[in-house]
PDB file of C-alpha atoms in Angstrom:
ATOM      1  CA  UNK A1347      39.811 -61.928 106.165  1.00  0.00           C
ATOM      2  CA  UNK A1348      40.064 -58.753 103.868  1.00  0.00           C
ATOM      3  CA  UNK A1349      43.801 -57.317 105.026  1.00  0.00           C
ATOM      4  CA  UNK A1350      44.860 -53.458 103.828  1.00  0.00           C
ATOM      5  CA  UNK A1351      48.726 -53.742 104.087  1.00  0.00           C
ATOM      6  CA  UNK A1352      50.327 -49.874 104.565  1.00  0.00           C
ATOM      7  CA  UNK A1353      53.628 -49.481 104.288  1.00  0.00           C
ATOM      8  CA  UNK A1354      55.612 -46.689 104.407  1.00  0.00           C
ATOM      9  CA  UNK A1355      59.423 -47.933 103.937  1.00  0.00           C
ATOM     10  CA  UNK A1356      62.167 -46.745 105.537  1.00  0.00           C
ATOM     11  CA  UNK A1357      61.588 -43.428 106.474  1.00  0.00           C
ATOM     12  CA  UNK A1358      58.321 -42.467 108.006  1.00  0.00           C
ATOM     13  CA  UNK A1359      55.312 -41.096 106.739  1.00  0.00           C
ATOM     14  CA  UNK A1360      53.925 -39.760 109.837  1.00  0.00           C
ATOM     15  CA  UNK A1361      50.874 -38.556 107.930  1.00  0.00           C
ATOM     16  CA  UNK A1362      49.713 -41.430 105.777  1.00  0.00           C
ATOM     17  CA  UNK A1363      50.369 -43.614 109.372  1.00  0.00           C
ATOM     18  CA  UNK A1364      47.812 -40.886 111.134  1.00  0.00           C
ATOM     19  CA  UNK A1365      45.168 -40.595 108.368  1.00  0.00           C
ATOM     20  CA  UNK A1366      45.276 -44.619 108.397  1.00  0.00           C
ATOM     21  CA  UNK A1367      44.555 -45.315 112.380  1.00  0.00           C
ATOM     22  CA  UNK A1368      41.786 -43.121 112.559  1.00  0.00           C
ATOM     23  CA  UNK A1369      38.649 -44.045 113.649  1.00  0.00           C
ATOM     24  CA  UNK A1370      37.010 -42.535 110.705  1.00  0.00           C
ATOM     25  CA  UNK A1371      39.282 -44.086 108.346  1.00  0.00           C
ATOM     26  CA  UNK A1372      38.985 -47.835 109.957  1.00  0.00           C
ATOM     27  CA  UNK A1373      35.211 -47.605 110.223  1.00  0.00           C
ATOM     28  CA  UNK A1374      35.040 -46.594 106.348  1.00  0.00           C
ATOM     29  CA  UNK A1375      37.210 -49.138 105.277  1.00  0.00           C
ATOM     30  CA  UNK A1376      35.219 -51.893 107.502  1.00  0.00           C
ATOM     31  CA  UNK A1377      32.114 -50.424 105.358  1.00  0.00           C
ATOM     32  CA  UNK A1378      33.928 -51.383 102.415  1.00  0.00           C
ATOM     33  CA  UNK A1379      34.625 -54.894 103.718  1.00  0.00           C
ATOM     34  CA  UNK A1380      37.864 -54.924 105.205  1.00  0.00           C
ATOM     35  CA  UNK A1381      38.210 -56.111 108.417  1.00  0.00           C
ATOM     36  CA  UNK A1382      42.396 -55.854 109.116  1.00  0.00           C
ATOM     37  CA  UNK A1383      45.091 -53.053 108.614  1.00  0.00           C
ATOM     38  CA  UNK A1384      48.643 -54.208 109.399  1.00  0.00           C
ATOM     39  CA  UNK A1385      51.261 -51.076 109.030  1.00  0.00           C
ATOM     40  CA  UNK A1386      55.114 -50.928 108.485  1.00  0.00           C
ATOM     41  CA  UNK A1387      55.138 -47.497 109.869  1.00  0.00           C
ATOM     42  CA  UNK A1388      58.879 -46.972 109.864  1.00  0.00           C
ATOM     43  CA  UNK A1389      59.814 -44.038 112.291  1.00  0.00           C
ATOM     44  CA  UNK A1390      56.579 -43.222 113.023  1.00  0.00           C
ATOM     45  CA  UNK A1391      55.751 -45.600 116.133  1.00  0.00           C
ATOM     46  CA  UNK A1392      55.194 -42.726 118.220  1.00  0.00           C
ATOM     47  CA  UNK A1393      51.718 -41.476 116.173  1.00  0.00           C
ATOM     48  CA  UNK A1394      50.349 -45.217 115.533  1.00  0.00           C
ATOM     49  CA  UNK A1395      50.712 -46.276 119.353  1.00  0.00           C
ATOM     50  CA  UNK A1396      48.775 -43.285 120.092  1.00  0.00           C
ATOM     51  CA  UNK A1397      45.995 -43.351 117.495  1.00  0.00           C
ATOM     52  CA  UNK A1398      45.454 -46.941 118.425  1.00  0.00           C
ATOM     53  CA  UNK A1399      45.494 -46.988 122.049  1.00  0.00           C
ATOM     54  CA  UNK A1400      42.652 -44.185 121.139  1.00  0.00           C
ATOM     55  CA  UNK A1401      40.537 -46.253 118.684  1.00  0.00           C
ATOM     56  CA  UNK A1402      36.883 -46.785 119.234  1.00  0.00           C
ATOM     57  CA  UNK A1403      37.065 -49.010 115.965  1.00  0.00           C
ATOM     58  CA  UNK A1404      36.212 -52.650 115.887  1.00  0.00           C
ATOM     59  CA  UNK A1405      38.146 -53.411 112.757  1.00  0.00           C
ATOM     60  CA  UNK A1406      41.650 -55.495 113.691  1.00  0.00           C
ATOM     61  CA  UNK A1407      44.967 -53.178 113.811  1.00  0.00           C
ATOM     62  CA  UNK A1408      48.413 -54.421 113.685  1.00  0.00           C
ATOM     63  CA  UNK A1409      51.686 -52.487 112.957  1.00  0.00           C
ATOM     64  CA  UNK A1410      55.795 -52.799 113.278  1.00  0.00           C
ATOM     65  CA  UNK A1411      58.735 -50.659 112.386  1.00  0.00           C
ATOM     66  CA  UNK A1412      60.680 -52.801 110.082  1.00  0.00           C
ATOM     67  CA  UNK A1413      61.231 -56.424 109.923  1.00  0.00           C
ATOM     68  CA  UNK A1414      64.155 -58.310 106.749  1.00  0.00           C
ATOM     69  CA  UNK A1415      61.030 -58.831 104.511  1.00  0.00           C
ATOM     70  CA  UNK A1416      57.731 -57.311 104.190  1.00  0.00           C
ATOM     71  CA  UNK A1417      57.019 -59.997 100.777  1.00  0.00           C
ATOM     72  CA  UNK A1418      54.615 -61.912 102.673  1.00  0.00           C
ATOM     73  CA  UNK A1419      52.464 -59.119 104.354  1.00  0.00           C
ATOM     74  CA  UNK A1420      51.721 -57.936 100.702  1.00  0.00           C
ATOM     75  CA  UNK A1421      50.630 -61.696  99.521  1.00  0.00           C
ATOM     76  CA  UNK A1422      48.628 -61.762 102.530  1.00  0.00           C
ATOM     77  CA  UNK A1423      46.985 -58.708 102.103  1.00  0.00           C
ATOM     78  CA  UNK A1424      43.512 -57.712  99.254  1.00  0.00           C
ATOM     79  CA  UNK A1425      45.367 -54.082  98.972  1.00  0.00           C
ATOM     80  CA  UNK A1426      48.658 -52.491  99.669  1.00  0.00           C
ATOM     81  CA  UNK A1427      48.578 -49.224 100.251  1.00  0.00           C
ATOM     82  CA  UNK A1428      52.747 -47.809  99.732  1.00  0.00           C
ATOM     83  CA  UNK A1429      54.570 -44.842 100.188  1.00  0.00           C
ATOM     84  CA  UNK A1430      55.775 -44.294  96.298  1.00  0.00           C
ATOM     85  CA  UNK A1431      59.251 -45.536  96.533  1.00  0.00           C
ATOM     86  CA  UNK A1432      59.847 -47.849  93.379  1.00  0.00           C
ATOM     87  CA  UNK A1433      61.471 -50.793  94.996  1.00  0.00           C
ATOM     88  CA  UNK A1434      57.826 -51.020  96.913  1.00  0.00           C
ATOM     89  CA  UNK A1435      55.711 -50.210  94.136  1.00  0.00           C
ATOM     90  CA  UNK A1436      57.771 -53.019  91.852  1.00  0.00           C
ATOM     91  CA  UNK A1437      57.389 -55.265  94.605  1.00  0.00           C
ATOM     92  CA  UNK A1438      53.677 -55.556  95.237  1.00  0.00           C
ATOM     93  CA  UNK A1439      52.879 -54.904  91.542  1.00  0.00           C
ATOM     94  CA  UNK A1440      55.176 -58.284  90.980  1.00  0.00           C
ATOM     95  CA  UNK A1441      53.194 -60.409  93.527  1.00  0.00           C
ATOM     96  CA  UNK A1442      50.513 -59.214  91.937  1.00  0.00           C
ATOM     97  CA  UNK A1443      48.360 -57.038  94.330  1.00  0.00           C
ATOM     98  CA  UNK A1444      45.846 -54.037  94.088  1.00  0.00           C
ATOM     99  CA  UNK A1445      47.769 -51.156  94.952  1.00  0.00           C
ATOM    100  CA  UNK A1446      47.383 -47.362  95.957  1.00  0.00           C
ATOM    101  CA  UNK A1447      49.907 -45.110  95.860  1.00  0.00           C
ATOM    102  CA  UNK A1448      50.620 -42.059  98.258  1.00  0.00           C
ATOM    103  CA  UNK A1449      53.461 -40.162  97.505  1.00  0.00           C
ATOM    104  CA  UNK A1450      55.243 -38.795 100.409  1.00  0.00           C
ATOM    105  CA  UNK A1451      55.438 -35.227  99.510  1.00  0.00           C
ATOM    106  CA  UNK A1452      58.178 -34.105 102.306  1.00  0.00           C
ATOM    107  CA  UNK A1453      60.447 -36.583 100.989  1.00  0.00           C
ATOM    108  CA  UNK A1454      63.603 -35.227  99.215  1.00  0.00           C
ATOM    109  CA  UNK A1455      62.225 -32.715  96.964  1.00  0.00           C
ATOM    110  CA  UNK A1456      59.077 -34.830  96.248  1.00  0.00           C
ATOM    111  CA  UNK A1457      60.901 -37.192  94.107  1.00  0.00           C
ATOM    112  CA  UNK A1458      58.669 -40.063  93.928  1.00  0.00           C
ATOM    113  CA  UNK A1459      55.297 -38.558  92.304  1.00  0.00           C
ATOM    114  CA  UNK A1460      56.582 -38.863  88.776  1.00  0.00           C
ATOM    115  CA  UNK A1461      57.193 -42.465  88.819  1.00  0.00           C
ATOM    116  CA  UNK A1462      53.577 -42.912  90.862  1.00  0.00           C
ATOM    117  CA  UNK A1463      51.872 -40.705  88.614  1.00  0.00           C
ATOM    118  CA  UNK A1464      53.580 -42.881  85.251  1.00  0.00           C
ATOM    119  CA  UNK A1465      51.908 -46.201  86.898  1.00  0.00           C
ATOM    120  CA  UNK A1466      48.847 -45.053  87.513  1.00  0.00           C
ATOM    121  CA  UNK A1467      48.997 -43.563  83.898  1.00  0.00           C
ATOM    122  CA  UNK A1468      49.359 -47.187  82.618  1.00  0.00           C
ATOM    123  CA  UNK A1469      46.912 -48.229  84.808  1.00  0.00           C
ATOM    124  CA  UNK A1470      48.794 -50.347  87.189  1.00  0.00           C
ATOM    125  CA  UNK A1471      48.144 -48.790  90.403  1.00  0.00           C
ATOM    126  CA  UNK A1472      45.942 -46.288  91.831  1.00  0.00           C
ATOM    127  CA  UNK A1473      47.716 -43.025  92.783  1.00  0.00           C
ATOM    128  CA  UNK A1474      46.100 -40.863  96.207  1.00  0.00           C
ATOM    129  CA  UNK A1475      47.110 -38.420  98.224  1.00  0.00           C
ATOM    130  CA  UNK A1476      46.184 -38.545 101.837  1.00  0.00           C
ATOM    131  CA  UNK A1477      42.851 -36.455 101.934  1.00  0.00           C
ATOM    132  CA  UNK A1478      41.498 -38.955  98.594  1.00  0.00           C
ATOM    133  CA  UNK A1479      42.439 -42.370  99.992  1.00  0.00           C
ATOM    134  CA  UNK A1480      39.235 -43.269 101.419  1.00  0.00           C
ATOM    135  CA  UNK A1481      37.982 -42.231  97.566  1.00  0.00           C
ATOM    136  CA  UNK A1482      40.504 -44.283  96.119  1.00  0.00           C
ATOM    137  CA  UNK A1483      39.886 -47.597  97.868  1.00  0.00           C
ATOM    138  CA  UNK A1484      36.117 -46.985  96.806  1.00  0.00           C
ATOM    139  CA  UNK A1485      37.227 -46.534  93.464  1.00  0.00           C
ATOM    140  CA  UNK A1486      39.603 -49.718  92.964  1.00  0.00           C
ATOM    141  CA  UNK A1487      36.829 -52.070  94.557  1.00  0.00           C
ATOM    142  CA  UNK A1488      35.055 -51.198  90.768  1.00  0.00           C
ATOM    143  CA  UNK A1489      38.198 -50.857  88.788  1.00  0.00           C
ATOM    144  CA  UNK A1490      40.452 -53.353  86.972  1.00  0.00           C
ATOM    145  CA  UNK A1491      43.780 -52.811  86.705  1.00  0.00           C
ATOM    146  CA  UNK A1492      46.873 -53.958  84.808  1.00  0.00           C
ATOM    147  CA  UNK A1493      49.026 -56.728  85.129  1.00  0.00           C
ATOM    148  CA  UNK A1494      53.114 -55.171  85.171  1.00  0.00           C
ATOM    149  CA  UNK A1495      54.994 -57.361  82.341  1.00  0.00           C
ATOM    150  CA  UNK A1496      57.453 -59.431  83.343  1.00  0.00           C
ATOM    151  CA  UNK A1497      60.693 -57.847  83.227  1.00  0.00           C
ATOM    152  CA  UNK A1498      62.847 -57.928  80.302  1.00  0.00           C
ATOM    153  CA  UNK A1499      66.242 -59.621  81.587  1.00  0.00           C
ATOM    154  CA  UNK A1500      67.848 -58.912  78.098  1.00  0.00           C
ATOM    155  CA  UNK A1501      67.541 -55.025  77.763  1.00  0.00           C
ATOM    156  CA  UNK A1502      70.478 -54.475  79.880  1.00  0.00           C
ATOM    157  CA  UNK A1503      72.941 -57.369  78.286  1.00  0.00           C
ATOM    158  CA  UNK A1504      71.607 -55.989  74.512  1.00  0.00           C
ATOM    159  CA  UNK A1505      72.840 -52.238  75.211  1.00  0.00           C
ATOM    160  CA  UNK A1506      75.802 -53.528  77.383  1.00  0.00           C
ATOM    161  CA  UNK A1507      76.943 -56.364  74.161  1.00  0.00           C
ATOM    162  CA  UNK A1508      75.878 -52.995  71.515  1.00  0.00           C
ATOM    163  CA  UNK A1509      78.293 -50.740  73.476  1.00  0.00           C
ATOM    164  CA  UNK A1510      81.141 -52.911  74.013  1.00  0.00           C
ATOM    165  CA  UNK A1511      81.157 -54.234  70.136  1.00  0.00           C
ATOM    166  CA  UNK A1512      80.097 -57.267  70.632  1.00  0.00           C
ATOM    167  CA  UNK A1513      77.193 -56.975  68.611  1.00  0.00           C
TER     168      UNK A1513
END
């Protein structure tokens, strides 16, 4: 089963959670051969119960606010679809799994699109806004992207050792 995992982190993203329950929205991605959307929708219960006790759609639609651990939803899904916070984009970049970002732009000063933009710049991740997801999960079905390197656990202990005089 092709899963789409959305999730949208702490705070809600009331938008990406309405463009993604749509009917037109399911019934494109069930074109492009996925058949389940399971959403961490944060706050915004209130829109996803009512888009989806309104869907015509045949494609399979799950959804909760917030559980200890959303690891295994991303290594169960074929995309995740995040809001552009870094410990989420980090997270299903590590696993490794396609990923889109949207950047919530109501956030605190739209903080996040740098870093999303950067990613997508070295090819790791898609970056979207709202009105071009549908485009962008057409896109990444034909697109390869980049592994993230592993991190580099000595950086940190190399400046720390350099700036201490250890070194």
């Amino acid at each position: 089963m092709a899963t789409i995992f959305i999730t949208v982190g702490t705070y809600g993203f009331e938008t990406l959670v309405d463009a993604c329950t749509t009917d037109s929205f399911l019934n494109s991605i069930n074109e492009f051969g996925y058949t389940k959307v399971l959403i961490q929708y944060g706050s915004s219960e209130a829109i996803f119960t009512r888009n989806i006790a309104s869907t015509t759609s045949t494609i399979e639609v799950e959804g909760y606010a917030y559980k200890p651990s959303i690891t295994q939803d991303m290594k169960d899904a074929s995309l995740v679809i995040s809001h552009a916070g870094a410990g989420n984009i980090l997270q299903a970049l590590r696993i490794p799994r396609p990923l889109i970002v949207v950047n919530n732009t109501l956030l605190m000063g739209d903080h996040q699109q740098e870093l999303a933009q950067v990613m997508q710049e070295k090819n790791y991740c898609l970056y979207s806004t709202i009105s071009g997801l549908l485009e962008a999960i057409d896109r990444l079905r034909s697109k390869k992207l980049d592994r993230l390197p592993p991190p580099s656990t000595s950086v940190f202990a190399d400046l720390l050792n350099t700036h201490m005089g250890f070194t």
